[in-house]
Short mmCIF file of C-alpha atoms in Angstrom, two decimals:
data_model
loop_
_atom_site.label_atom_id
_atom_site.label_comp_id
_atom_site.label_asym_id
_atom_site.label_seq_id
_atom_site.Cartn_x
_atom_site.Cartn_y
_atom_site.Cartn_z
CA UNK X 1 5.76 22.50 -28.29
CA UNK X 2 9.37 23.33 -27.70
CA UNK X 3 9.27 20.92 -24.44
CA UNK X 4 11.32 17.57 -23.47
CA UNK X 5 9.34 15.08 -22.55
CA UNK X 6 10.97 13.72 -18.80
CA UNK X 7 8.30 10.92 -17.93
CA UNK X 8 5.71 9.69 -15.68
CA UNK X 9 4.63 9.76 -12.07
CA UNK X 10 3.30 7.01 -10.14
CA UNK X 11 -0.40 8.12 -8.62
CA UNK X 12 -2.20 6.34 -6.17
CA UNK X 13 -5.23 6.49 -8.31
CA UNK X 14 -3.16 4.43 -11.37
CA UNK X 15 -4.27 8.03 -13.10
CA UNK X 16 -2.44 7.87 -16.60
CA UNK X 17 0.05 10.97 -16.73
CA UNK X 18 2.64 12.76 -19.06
CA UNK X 19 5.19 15.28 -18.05
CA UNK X 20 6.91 18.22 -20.29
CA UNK X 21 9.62 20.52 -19.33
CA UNK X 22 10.93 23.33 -21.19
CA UNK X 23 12.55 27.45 -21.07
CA UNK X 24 8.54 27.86 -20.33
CA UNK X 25 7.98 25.81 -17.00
CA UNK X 26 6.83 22.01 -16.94
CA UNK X 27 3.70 20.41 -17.72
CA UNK X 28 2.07 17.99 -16.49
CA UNK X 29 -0.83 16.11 -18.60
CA UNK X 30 -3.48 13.57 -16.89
CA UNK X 31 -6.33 11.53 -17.39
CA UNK X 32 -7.80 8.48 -16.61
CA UNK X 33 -9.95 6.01 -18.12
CA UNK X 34 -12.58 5.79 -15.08
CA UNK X 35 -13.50 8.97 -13.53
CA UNK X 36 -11.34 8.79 -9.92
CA UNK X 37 -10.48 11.83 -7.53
CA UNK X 38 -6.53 11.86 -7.71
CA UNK X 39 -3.82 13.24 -5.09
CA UNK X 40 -1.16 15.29 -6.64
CA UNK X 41 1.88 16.35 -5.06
CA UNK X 42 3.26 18.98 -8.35
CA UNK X 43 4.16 21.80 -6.14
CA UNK X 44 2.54 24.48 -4.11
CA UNK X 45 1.57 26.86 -7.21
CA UNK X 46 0.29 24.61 -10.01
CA UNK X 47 -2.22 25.59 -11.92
CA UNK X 48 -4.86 23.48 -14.04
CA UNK X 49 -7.01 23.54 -17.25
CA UNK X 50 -9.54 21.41 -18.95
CA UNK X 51 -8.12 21.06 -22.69
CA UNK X 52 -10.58 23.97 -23.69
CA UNK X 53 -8.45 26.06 -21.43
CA UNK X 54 -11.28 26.40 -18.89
CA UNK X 55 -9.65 26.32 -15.33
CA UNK X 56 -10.15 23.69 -13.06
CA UNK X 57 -11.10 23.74 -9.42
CA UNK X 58 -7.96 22.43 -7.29
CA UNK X 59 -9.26 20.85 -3.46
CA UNK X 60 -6.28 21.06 -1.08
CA UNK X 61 -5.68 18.41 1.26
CA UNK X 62 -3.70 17.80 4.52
CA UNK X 63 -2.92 14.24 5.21
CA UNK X 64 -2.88 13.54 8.96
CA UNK X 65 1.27 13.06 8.64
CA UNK X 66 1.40 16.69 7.40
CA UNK X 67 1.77 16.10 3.86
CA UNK X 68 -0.33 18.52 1.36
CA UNK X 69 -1.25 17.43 -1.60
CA UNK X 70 -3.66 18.83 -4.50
CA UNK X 71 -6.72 16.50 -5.16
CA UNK X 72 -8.40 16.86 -8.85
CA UNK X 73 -11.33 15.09 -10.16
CA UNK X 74 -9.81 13.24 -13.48
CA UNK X 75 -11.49 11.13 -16.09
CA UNK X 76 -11.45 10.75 -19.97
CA UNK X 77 -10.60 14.23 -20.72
CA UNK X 78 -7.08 15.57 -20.36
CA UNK X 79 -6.16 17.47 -17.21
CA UNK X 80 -3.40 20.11 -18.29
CA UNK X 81 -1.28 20.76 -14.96
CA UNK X 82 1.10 23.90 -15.15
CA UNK X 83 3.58 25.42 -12.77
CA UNK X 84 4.93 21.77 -12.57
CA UNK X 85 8.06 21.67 -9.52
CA UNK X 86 10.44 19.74 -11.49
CA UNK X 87 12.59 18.82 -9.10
CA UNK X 88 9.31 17.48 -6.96
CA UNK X 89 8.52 15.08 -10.11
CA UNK X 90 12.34 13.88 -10.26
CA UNK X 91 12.16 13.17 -6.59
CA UNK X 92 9.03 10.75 -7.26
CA UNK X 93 10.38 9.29 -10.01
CA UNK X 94 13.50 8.54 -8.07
CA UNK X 95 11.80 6.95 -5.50
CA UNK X 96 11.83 2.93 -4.75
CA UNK X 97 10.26 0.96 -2.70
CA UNK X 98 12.98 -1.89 -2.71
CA UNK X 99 10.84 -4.99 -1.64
CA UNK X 100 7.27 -5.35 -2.33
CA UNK X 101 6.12 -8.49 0.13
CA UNK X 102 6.67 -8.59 3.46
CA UNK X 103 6.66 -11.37 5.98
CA UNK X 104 5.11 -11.89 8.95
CA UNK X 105 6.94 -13.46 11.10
CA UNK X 106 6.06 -13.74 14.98
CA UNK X 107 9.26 -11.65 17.12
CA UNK X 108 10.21 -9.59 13.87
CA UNK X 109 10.06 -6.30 13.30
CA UNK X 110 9.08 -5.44 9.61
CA UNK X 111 11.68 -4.02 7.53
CA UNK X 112 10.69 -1.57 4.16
CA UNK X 113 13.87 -0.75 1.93
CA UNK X 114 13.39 2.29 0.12
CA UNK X 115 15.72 4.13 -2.00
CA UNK X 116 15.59 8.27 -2.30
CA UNK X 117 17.57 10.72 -4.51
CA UNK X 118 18.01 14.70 -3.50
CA UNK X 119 17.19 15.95 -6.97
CA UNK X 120 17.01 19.66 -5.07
CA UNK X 121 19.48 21.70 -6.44
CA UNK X 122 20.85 22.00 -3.18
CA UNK X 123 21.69 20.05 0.10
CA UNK X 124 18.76 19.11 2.01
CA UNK X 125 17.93 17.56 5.17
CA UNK X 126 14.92 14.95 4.67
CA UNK X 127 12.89 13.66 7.02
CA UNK X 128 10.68 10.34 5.85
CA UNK X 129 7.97 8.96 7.91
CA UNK X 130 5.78 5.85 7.04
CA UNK X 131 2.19 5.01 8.03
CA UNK X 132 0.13 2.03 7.69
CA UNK X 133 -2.23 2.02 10.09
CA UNK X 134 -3.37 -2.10 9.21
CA UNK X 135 -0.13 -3.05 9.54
CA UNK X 136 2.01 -1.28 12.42
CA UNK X 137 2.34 -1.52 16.40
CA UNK X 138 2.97 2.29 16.61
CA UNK X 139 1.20 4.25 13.48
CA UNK X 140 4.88 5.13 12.00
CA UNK X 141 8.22 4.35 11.48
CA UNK X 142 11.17 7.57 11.07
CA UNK X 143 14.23 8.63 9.59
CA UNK X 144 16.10 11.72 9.35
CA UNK X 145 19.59 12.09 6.63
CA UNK X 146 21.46 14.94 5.34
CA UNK X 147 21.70 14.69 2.01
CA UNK X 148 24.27 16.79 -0.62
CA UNK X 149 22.05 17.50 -4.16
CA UNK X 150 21.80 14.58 -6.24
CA UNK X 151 23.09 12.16 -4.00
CA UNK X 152 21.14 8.65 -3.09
CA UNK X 153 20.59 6.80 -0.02
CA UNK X 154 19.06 3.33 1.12
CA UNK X 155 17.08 3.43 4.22
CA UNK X 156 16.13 0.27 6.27
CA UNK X 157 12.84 1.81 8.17
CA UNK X 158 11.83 -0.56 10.61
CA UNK X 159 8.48 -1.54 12.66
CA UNK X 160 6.37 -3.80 14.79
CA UNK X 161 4.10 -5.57 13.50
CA UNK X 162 0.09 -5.16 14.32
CA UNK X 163 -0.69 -9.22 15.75
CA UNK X 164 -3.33 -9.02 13.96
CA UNK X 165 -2.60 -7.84 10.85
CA UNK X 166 -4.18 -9.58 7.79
CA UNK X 167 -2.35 -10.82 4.80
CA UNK X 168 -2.89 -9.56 1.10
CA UNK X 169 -2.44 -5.91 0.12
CA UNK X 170 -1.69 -2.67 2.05
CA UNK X 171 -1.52 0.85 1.19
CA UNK X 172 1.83 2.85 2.85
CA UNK X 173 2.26 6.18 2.49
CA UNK X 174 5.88 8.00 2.70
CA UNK X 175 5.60 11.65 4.13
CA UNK X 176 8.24 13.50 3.27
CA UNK X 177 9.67 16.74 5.55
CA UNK X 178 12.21 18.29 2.66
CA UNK X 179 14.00 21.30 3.83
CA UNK X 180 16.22 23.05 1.23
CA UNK X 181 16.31 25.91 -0.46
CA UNK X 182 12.79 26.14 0.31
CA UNK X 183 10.16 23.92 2.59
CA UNK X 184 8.15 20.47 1.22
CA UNK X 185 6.10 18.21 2.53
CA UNK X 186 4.47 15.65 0.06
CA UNK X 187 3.80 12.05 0.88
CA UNK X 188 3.91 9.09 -2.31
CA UNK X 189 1.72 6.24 -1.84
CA UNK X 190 2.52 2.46 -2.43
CA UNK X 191 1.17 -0.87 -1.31
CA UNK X 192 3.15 -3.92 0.19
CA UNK X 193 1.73 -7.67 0.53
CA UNK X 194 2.07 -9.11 3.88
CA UNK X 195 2.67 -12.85 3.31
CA UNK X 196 4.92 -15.42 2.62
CA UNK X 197 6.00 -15.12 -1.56
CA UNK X 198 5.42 -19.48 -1.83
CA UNK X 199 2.57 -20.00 0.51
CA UNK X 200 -0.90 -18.54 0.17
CA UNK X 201 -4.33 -19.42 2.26
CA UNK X 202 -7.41 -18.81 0.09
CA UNK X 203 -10.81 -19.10 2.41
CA UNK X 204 -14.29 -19.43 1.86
CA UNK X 205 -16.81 -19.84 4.46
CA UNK X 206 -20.47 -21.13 3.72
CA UNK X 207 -23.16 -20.59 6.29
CA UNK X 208 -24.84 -24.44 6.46
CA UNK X 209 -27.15 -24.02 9.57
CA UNK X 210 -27.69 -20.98 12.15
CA UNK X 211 -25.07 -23.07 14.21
CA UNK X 212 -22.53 -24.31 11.42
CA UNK X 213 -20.40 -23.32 8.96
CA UNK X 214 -18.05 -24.62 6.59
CA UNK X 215 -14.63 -23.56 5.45
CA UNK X 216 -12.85 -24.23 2.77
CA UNK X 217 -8.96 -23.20 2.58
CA UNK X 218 -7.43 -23.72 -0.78
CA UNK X 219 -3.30 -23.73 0.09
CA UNK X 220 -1.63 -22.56 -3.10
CA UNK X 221 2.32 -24.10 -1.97
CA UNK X 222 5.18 -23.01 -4.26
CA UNK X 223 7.77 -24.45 -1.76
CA UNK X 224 9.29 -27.79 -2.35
CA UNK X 225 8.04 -29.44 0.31
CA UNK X 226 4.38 -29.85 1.97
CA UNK X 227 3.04 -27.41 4.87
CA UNK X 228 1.21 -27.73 7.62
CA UNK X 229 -0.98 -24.52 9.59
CA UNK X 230 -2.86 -24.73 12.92
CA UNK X 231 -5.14 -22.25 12.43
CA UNK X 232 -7.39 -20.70 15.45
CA UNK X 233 -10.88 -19.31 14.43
CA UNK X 234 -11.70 -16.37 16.61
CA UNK X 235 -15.92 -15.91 16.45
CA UNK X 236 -17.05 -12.18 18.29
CA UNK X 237 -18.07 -12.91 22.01
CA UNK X 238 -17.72 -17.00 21.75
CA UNK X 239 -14.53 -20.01 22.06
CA UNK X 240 -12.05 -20.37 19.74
CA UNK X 241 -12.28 -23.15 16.86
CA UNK X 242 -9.39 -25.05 15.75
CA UNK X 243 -8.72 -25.95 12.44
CA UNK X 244 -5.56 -28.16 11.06
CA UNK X 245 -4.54 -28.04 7.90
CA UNK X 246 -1.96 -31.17 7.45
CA UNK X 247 1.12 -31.53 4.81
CA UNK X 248 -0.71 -29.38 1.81
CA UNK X 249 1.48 -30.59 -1.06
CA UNK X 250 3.05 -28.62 -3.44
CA UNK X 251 0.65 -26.65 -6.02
CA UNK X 252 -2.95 -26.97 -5.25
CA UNK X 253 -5.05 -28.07 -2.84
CA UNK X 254 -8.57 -28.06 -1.64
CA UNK X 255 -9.53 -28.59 2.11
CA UNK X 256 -12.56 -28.81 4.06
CA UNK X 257 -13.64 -28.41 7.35
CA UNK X 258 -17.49 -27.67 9.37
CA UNK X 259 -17.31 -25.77 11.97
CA UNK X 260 -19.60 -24.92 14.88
CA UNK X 261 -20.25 -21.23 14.90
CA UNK X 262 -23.52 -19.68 16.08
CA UNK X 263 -25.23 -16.96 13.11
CA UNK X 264 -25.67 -14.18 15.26
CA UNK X 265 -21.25 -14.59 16.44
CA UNK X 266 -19.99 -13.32 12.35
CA UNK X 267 -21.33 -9.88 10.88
CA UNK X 268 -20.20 -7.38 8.01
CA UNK X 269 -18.89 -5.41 11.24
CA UNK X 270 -17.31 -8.14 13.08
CA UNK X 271 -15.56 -10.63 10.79
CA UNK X 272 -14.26 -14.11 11.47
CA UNK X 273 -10.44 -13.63 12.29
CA UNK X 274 -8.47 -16.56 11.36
CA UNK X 275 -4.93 -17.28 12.41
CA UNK X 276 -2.98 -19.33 10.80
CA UNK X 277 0.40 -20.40 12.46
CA UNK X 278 2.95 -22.23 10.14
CA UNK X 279 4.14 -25.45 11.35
CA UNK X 280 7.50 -25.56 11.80
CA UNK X 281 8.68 -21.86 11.53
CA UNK X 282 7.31 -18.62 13.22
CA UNK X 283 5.27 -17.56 9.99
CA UNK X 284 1.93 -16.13 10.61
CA UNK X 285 -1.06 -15.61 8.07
CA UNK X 286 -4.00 -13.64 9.48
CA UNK X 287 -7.87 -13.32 8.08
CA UNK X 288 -10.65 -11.96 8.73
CA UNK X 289 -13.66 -13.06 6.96
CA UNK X 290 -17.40 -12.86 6.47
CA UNK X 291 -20.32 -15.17 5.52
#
């Protein structure tokens, strides 16, 4: 009652939210169809109720970049989160994450564009560092800026690539060092595809002896013209295999290949890594799979 409703937070849980602000502080209401353990970043005093007015236990947690966040247990039931920071949920909203898919291209460093706003009331100097442990050389990229209140910036934070980083998804998470008027750290969590956007390697592998396998790679091709991968198959402790795949057309298509690979050489703990090199350009898709 009496408050303006200002939007919605992205969570790394997907936790449905609603936030309120009014003369009488913001709130902040959550829930979530499946019961998931959720990290909040609100702001160092919030306070929370079940919607029986019953408090709610609050479990702080330290991220190893130095981010603190607030981690609530949140299912069916409405969460009701007061003592909001306002300014902290502006600052998330404002946040972008300007491209998505990355790709992995051998000699490149990686490049995420991200977009932030000061929506402090007062100049700040931020400090943004990203980690993604599956995908980086070094665990994290960093950038420092100045920034006058309300004003908006594009960074270009750069990396190298792990070699052997697999394609598909990968969670990032941007810690933030805010130093205004008063001190924040708070990270937000996204996830990237490492890839090429047209071209995508589907495996399977089927055990058909204790000494072979077969694989099947469906190439999903977007691009106008067919592609070709020489892909190595990297077993724990044994020789490399070598598998071609030859001018996949465009759309669709199924190939099939048996493979000599000894039972005891692929296990839940050490996966078959596959590495698929692009014929013709310095694109690299990397798997790792199991039986």
């Amino acid at each position: 009652a009496g408050r303006q409703y200002i939007g919605s937070i992205e969570l790394s849980n997907r936790s449905e939210n609603h936030i309120f602000d009014g003369e009488h502080g913001t709130v902040a209401i959550l829930w979530s169809e499946q019961p998931v353990t959720e990290q909040v970043f609100l702001g160092p005093e919030i306070q929370v109720k079940d919607i029986w007015g019953r408090p709610v236990p609050i479990q702080p947690l330290v991220y190893p970049s130095g981010s603190v966040a607030s981690q609530l247990l949140v299912g069916q039931w409405p969460l009701i989160v007061s003592n909001v920071d306002k300014n902290l949920v502006r600052w998330q909203q404002k946040f972008e994450l300007n491209s998505q898919h990355l790709s992995s291209q051998i000699g490149d460093k990686g490049v995420l564009p991200i977009t932030i706003q000061n929506t402090l009331s007062c100049p700040a100097e931020v400090a943004v560092a990203v980690f993604a442990s599956s995908l980086f050389e070094v665990g994290s990229s960093h950038k420092t800026v100045t920034m006058p209140t309300g004003h908006s910036q594009e960074l270009n934070l750069t990396y190298d690539f792990l070699t052997d980083a697999s394609a598909g998804n990968h969670p990032v998470e941007f810690a933030f060092h805010v130093q205004g008027d008063r001190e924040y750290r708070f990270s937000i969590h996204r996830e990237v595809m490492l890839g090429h956007q047209d071209i995508e390697l589907l495996w399977n592998m089927e055990r058909l002896s204790d000494e072979i396998v077969e694989m099947q790679v469906k190439v999903i091709n977007n691009t106008p013209t067919p592609v070709s991968f020489d892909c190595k198959l990297f077993p724990r402790g044994a020789a490399y295999q070598r598998v071609l795949i030859v001018d996949a057309d465009k759309g669709s298509t199924l190939h099939t290949r048996r493979v000599q690979i000894a039972k005891d050489k692929v296990s839940g703990d050490s996966p078959l890594w596959v590495r698929c090199e692009h014929v013709g350009s310095s694109l690299v898709l990397n798997y790792r799979l199991n039986e």
